[in-house]
Amino acid sequence: MTVVPVATGILEDENGRLLISLRPEGKPWPGFWEFPGGKVDPGETPEEALHRELWEEIGIRVQDAEPFRTLDYTYPERTVRLHFYRVRRWDGAAHGKEGQQIRWLYPWEIPALECLPANLRMTAAVLEESLPHPPLCLIVDPARVEPQAFAHAWREALRAGLQWVILRCKSAVDEESAKLLKSLCAESLAAGAQVWLNHAEPLPDWPHSGRHLTQSQLEAGLRPSEPFGASCHNAGEIHQAAQAGARYALLSPLFSTRSHPDTLPLGEKAFAELVETSAIPLIALGGLSVERVPAAMATGASGVAILSGILDAPDPFVTTSDFLRYWRP
């Protein structure tokens, strides 16, 4: 099958919104939203085609285009090789020169629309840029570990360079523990880390960066006004989270776990297949050790999440450092 080269622009305005346009009647896939662009003509480079197409379609003169991703995608009628560019500087006001609708949306708003599948992979890639880096997430569950022990592990992980914590409280904590957790949240933010709260309503007044929702909260229709991620276990749940506006999904279990020995793991192949169709970044969770991080990231995961691997470690500082070494050789 012939591969058709296509140049596509991901325009981003000063507020972080992206431009998408609606494919009109008379073209393949009418009524679907996409990032603007078009075929590369014979003799053109993809970047030259990008400049031409964005002028013809939305009336702008590109000042600067940064190569972002190249993706082959097979539709029933053909395979296209999409050359995606990030475009942040241009002249002119974008408008539908061919009569097509255009919209400016934040990346997490786009999956709620009917979009061309390949374009949704770029939504996930853009959202991935907003994740903490390194994308190692520590899930802290006070119910699993004695308070002073998890406080020590949390602080040692931060000292090692951890940038992301999900604080999971499935039940109310006592006043003393609440005071400690509030202090640890504040310490984490002061250290430059992000803290996402996985907590039932009503939410405590602990400092945090965003929310993390369970599947039951998603299904109940909870949609926080602040940034949120979600726990997922299959394609349907990922799709639901993406359409709800989640910034990421924790997908589990990648490998077998001691805590849920009877739960069948997804495995690397199935996980990778879910990554290929996801509109939001997927974070691998379940059965992860330092040695398994390369295999997890090879699936296309945007990061990994650890619970007992750090909280139960004899030396949380050393163990966190070992995990982080994947991103900091």
Short mmCIF file of C-alpha atoms in Angstrom, two decimals:
data_model
loop_
_atom_site.label_atom_id
_atom_site.label_comp_id
_atom_site.label_asym_id
_atom_site.label_seq_id
_atom_site.Cartn_x
_atom_site.Cartn_y
_atom_site.Cartn_z
CA MET A 1 0.00 0.00 0.00
CA THR A 2 1.32 3.45 -0.92
CA VAL A 3 2.17 5.69 2.03
CA VAL A 4 0.83 9.24 1.60
CA PRO A 5 2.94 11.92 3.33
CA VAL A 6 0.97 14.57 5.21
CA ALA A 7 2.12 17.70 7.04
CA THR A 8 0.09 18.72 10.09
CA GLY A 9 0.36 21.73 12.38
CA ILE A 10 -0.41 21.77 16.09
CA LEU A 11 -0.99 25.47 16.66
CA GLU A 12 -0.76 26.62 20.27
CA ASP A 13 -1.81 30.08 21.44
CA GLU A 14 -0.44 32.06 24.39
CA ASN A 15 -2.96 30.39 26.73
CA GLY A 16 -1.93 26.84 25.81
CA ARG A 17 -5.00 26.17 23.66
CA LEU A 18 -4.68 24.16 20.44
CA LEU A 19 -6.44 24.83 17.14
CA ILE A 20 -8.55 22.09 15.59
CA SER A 21 -10.68 22.23 12.46
CA LEU A 22 -13.72 20.29 11.28
CA ARG A 23 -13.37 18.26 8.11
CA PRO A 24 -16.06 19.45 5.66
CA GLU A 25 -18.41 17.41 3.51
CA GLY A 26 -16.78 16.22 0.29
CA LYS A 27 -13.55 15.13 2.00
CA PRO A 28 -12.77 11.74 3.54
CA TRP A 29 -13.94 11.49 7.17
CA PRO A 30 -16.32 14.48 7.05
CA GLY A 31 -17.52 15.73 10.41
CA PHE A 32 -14.34 14.69 12.23
CA TRP A 33 -12.08 17.19 13.97
CA GLU A 34 -8.37 17.32 13.19
CA PHE A 35 -5.26 19.41 13.45
CA PRO A 36 -4.99 21.40 10.20
CA GLY A 37 -2.68 20.35 7.38
CA GLY A 38 -2.63 18.36 4.18
CA LYS A 39 -0.75 16.22 1.69
CA VAL A 40 2.88 16.87 0.84
CA ASP A 41 3.07 17.59 -2.89
CA PRO A 42 5.79 16.02 -5.09
CA GLY A 43 9.00 18.00 -4.71
CA GLU A 44 7.95 19.53 -1.38
CA THR A 45 9.45 18.90 2.02
CA PRO A 46 6.95 18.30 4.84
CA GLU A 47 7.76 21.70 6.34
CA GLU A 48 7.20 23.45 3.01
CA ALA A 49 3.87 21.67 2.72
CA LEU A 50 2.97 22.77 6.25
CA HIS A 51 3.55 26.44 5.39
CA ARG A 52 1.49 26.14 2.22
CA GLU A 53 -1.37 24.15 3.75
CA LEU A 54 -1.80 26.38 6.79
CA TRP A 55 -1.98 29.44 4.55
CA GLU A 56 -4.50 27.77 2.24
CA GLU A 57 -6.64 26.30 5.04
CA ILE A 58 -6.58 28.81 7.89
CA GLY A 59 -4.91 31.93 6.47
CA ILE A 60 -1.76 32.16 8.57
CA ARG A 61 1.91 32.57 7.68
CA VAL A 62 3.97 30.26 9.85
CA GLN A 63 6.99 31.97 11.38
CA ASP A 64 8.43 28.96 13.13
CA ALA A 65 7.61 25.24 13.05
CA GLU A 66 9.18 22.68 15.37
CA PRO A 67 9.17 19.01 14.29
CA PHE A 68 7.21 17.11 16.95
CA ARG A 69 6.27 13.55 15.95
CA THR A 70 6.06 11.38 12.84
CA LEU A 71 3.31 8.78 12.85
CA ASP A 72 2.20 6.19 10.30
CA TYR A 73 -1.52 5.50 10.46
CA THR A 74 -3.50 3.07 8.31
CA TYR A 75 -7.06 3.99 7.37
CA PRO A 76 -9.25 1.55 5.43
CA GLU A 77 -8.48 3.29 2.16
CA ARG A 78 -4.80 4.24 2.64
CA THR A 79 -1.82 4.65 4.95
CA VAL A 80 -0.65 8.15 5.78
CA ARG A 81 2.66 9.26 7.21
CA LEU A 82 1.83 12.25 9.37
CA HIS A 83 4.56 14.79 10.03
CA PHE A 84 3.37 16.77 13.05
CA TYR A 85 4.83 20.19 13.84
CA ARG A 86 4.38 22.41 16.88
CA VAL A 87 3.58 25.94 15.73
CA ARG A 88 3.66 28.75 18.29
CA ARG A 89 4.53 31.75 16.14
CA TRP A 90 2.65 32.91 13.04
CA ASP A 91 1.30 35.98 11.31
CA GLY A 92 -2.40 36.52 10.71
CA ALA A 93 -5.62 35.50 12.45
CA ALA A 94 -6.52 31.85 11.98
CA HIS A 95 -9.89 31.33 10.33
CA GLY A 96 -11.56 28.71 8.15
CA LYS A 97 -10.64 29.91 4.66
CA GLU A 98 -12.45 26.94 3.12
CA GLY A 99 -15.57 27.53 5.20
CA GLN A 100 -14.63 24.92 7.79
CA GLN A 101 -15.24 25.41 11.51
CA ILE A 102 -12.22 25.96 13.75
CA ARG A 103 -12.00 25.88 17.52
CA TRP A 104 -9.37 26.70 20.12
CA LEU A 105 -9.41 24.13 22.92
CA TYR A 106 -7.15 23.03 25.75
CA PRO A 107 -5.54 19.64 25.04
CA TRP A 108 -7.65 17.83 27.64
CA GLU A 109 -10.86 19.17 26.07
CA ILE A 110 -10.19 17.75 22.61
CA PRO A 111 -10.89 14.03 23.29
CA ALA A 112 -14.54 14.87 24.03
CA LEU A 113 -15.00 15.60 20.31
CA GLU A 114 -15.14 13.12 17.41
CA CYS A 115 -11.55 13.38 16.16
CA LEU A 116 -9.44 11.55 13.61
CA PRO A 117 -7.77 8.73 15.60
CA ALA A 118 -4.20 9.64 14.66
CA ASN A 119 -4.73 13.19 15.88
CA LEU A 120 -5.74 11.94 19.32
CA ARG A 121 -2.32 10.33 19.71
CA MET A 122 -0.89 13.84 19.45
CA THR A 123 -3.27 15.06 22.13
CA ALA A 124 -1.74 12.44 24.42
CA ALA A 125 1.77 13.54 23.40
CA VAL A 126 1.01 17.19 24.16
CA LEU A 127 -0.54 16.30 27.53
CA GLU A 128 2.53 14.23 28.34
CA GLU A 129 4.62 17.40 28.25
CA SER A 130 2.69 18.70 31.27
CA LEU A 131 3.40 15.66 33.43
CA PRO A 132 6.03 15.97 36.15
CA HIS A 133 9.51 15.06 35.00
CA PRO A 134 10.94 12.59 35.67
CA PRO A 135 7.53 10.87 35.33
CA LEU A 136 7.99 8.62 38.35
CA CYS A 137 4.87 8.74 40.53
CA LEU A 138 4.85 7.62 44.15
CA ILE A 139 1.44 6.52 45.42
CA VAL A 140 1.28 7.13 49.15
CA ASP A 141 -1.40 5.23 51.05
CA PRO A 142 -1.39 5.98 54.80
CA ALA A 143 -3.55 2.92 55.43
CA ARG A 144 -0.73 0.64 54.29
CA VAL A 145 2.14 2.00 56.37
CA GLU A 146 2.51 3.40 59.88
CA PRO A 147 2.41 7.25 59.71
CA GLN A 148 6.00 7.97 60.71
CA ALA A 149 7.25 5.28 58.31
CA PHE A 150 5.41 6.66 55.28
CA ALA A 151 6.38 10.21 56.25
CA HIS A 152 10.02 9.15 56.29
CA ALA A 153 9.70 7.34 52.94
CA TRP A 154 7.88 10.31 51.37
CA ARG A 155 10.51 12.81 52.53
CA GLU A 156 13.38 10.58 51.46
CA ALA A 157 11.83 10.13 48.02
CA LEU A 158 11.56 13.91 47.67
CA ARG A 159 15.17 14.28 48.75
CA ALA A 160 16.16 11.84 45.99
CA GLY A 161 14.42 14.02 43.39
CA LEU A 162 10.86 12.67 43.22
CA GLN A 163 8.56 15.14 41.44
CA TRP A 164 5.15 13.46 41.64
CA VAL A 165 3.04 12.12 44.50
CA ILE A 166 -0.50 10.74 44.49
CA LEU A 167 -1.87 10.74 48.03
CA ARG A 168 -4.49 8.01 48.33
CA CYS A 169 -6.86 8.10 51.30
CA LYS A 170 -9.68 5.60 50.93
CA SER A 171 -11.06 6.44 54.36
CA ALA A 172 -10.95 9.37 56.75
CA VAL A 173 -7.76 9.78 58.77
CA ASP A 174 -7.46 10.90 62.37
CA GLU A 175 -6.66 14.49 63.26
CA GLU A 176 -2.97 13.86 63.91
CA SER A 177 -2.49 12.03 60.60
CA ALA A 178 -4.40 14.76 58.75
CA LYS A 179 -2.07 17.37 60.19
CA LEU A 180 0.95 15.33 59.09
CA LEU A 181 -0.43 14.79 55.58
CA LYS A 182 -1.20 18.47 55.17
CA SER A 183 2.36 19.32 56.17
CA LEU A 184 3.83 16.73 53.78
CA CYS A 185 1.73 18.08 50.90
CA ALA A 186 3.02 21.58 51.60
CA GLU A 187 6.62 20.33 51.83
CA SER A 188 6.26 18.56 48.49
CA LEU A 189 4.92 21.62 46.69
CA ALA A 190 7.66 23.76 48.22
CA ALA A 191 10.21 21.27 46.85
CA GLY A 192 8.77 21.70 43.35
CA ALA A 193 6.90 18.38 43.28
CA GLN A 194 3.27 17.89 42.31
CA VAL A 195 0.72 16.37 44.69
CA TRP A 196 -2.52 14.87 43.37
CA LEU A 197 -5.19 13.91 45.90
CA ASN A 198 -7.07 10.62 45.61
CA HIS A 199 -9.63 11.31 48.30
CA ALA A 200 -13.36 10.95 48.77
CA GLU A 201 -15.60 13.99 49.01
CA PRO A 202 -15.48 16.32 50.86
CA LEU A 203 -11.90 17.13 49.95
CA PRO A 204 -9.64 18.20 52.84
CA ASP A 205 -7.89 21.56 52.69
CA TRP A 206 -4.49 20.02 51.99
CA PRO A 207 -2.27 21.85 49.46
CA HIS A 208 -2.31 20.01 46.14
CA SER A 209 -1.77 20.29 42.39
CA GLY A 210 -4.80 18.31 41.22
CA ARG A 211 -7.14 15.41 41.88
CA HIS A 212 -6.89 11.72 41.10
CA LEU A 213 -10.23 9.97 40.59
CA THR A 214 -11.21 6.36 41.05
CA GLN A 215 -13.33 4.60 38.44
CA SER A 216 -16.35 4.77 40.74
CA GLN A 217 -15.94 8.55 41.03
CA LEU A 218 -15.70 8.88 37.26
CA GLU A 219 -18.76 6.71 36.72
CA ALA A 220 -20.67 8.73 39.32
CA GLY A 221 -20.07 11.83 37.21
CA LEU A 222 -17.52 13.59 39.42
CA ARG A 223 -15.76 16.20 37.28
CA PRO A 224 -13.49 18.46 39.34
CA SER A 225 -12.92 22.00 38.13
CA GLU A 226 -9.20 21.54 38.81
CA PRO A 227 -6.84 19.24 36.85
CA PHE A 228 -7.44 15.54 37.43
CA GLY A 229 -6.22 12.10 36.44
CA ALA A 230 -7.94 8.74 36.80
CA SER A 231 -7.38 5.06 37.53
CA CYS A 232 -8.16 2.77 34.58
CA HIS A 233 -7.92 -0.91 33.75
CA ASN A 234 -9.14 -1.27 30.15
CA ALA A 235 -9.83 0.57 26.90
CA GLY A 236 -13.37 1.56 27.84
CA GLU A 237 -12.27 3.18 31.09
CA ILE A 238 -9.44 5.02 29.33
CA HIS A 239 -11.89 6.37 26.76
CA GLN A 240 -14.26 7.49 29.51
CA ALA A 241 -11.45 9.26 31.39
CA ALA A 242 -10.23 11.00 28.23
CA GLN A 243 -13.70 12.22 27.31
CA ALA A 244 -14.18 13.51 30.86
CA GLY A 245 -11.07 15.68 30.55
CA ALA A 246 -8.48 13.68 32.50
CA ARG A 247 -4.87 14.77 32.08
CA TYR A 248 -3.55 11.20 32.42
CA ALA A 249 -4.61 7.69 33.42
CA LEU A 250 -2.94 5.21 35.73
CA LEU A 251 -3.32 1.93 33.85
CA SER A 252 -2.98 -1.27 35.84
CA PRO A 253 -1.87 -3.87 36.41
CA LEU A 254 0.95 -4.05 33.90
CA PHE A 255 2.59 -6.97 35.73
CA SER A 256 1.37 -9.38 38.42
CA THR A 257 1.24 -7.89 41.89
CA ARG A 258 1.50 -9.30 45.39
CA SER A 259 -1.45 -7.21 46.55
CA HIS A 260 -3.78 -8.63 43.85
CA PRO A 261 -2.35 -12.06 42.96
CA ASP A 262 -5.60 -13.26 41.36
CA THR A 263 -5.87 -10.28 38.99
CA LEU A 264 -4.69 -11.10 35.47
CA PRO A 265 -2.03 -8.58 34.40
CA LEU A 266 -2.35 -6.72 31.13
CA GLY A 267 1.15 -7.63 30.01
CA GLU A 268 3.42 -5.55 27.81
CA LYS A 269 1.75 -6.31 24.46
CA ALA A 270 -1.78 -5.39 25.56
CA PHE A 271 -0.51 -2.31 27.39
CA ALA A 272 1.29 -1.12 24.24
CA GLU A 273 -1.88 -1.64 22.19
CA LEU A 274 -3.83 0.53 24.63
CA VAL A 275 -1.17 3.24 24.38
CA GLU A 276 -1.59 3.27 20.60
CA THR A 277 -5.27 4.16 20.87
CA SER A 278 -5.22 6.43 23.91
CA ALA A 279 -5.93 10.16 23.72
CA ILE A 280 -4.29 10.75 27.12
CA PRO A 281 -0.93 9.70 28.59
CA LEU A 282 -0.92 6.29 30.27
CA ILE A 283 1.13 5.71 33.41
CA ALA A 284 2.10 2.09 34.09
CA LEU A 285 1.19 0.71 37.51
CA GLY A 286 1.43 -2.75 39.01
CA GLY A 287 4.28 -5.13 39.77
CA LEU A 288 6.97 -2.62 38.89
CA SER A 289 10.51 -2.93 40.16
CA VAL A 290 13.60 -0.95 39.22
CA GLU A 291 14.55 -3.71 36.78
CA ARG A 292 11.16 -3.58 35.05
CA VAL A 293 11.09 0.17 34.36
CA PRO A 294 12.75 -0.17 30.90
CA ALA A 295 10.18 -2.80 29.87
CA ALA A 296 7.33 -0.61 31.11
CA MET A 297 8.57 2.44 29.24
CA ALA A 298 9.14 0.35 26.10
CA THR A 299 5.37 -0.16 25.90
CA GLY A 300 4.98 3.55 25.19
CA ALA A 301 3.92 4.37 28.75
CA SER A 302 4.39 8.02 29.65
CA GLY A 303 5.68 7.15 33.10
CA VAL A 304 5.51 4.63 35.93
CA ALA A 305 3.79 4.63 39.32
CA ILE A 306 5.17 2.90 42.40
CA LEU A 307 3.59 2.12 45.74
CA SER A 308 5.15 -0.58 47.91
CA GLY A 309 8.37 -0.58 45.89
CA ILE A 310 9.38 2.67 47.59
CA LEU A 311 7.21 2.83 50.73
CA ASP A 312 8.36 -0.62 51.88
CA ALA A 313 11.99 -0.20 50.81
CA PRO A 314 14.69 -0.45 53.52
CA ASP A 315 16.20 2.78 52.15
CA PRO A 316 13.59 4.85 50.25
CA PHE A 317 16.20 7.41 49.19
CA VAL A 318 18.39 4.80 47.49
CA THR A 319 15.42 2.98 45.94
CA THR A 320 13.92 6.21 44.58
CA SER A 321 17.31 7.16 43.16
CA ASP A 322 17.50 3.75 41.49
CA PHE A 323 14.08 4.24 39.89
CA LEU A 324 14.99 7.74 38.73
CA ARG A 325 18.18 6.49 37.11
CA TYR A 326 16.14 5.43 34.06
CA TRP A 327 15.62 9.12 33.28
CA ARG A 328 18.90 10.29 34.80
CA PRO A 329 21.58 7.85 33.64
#
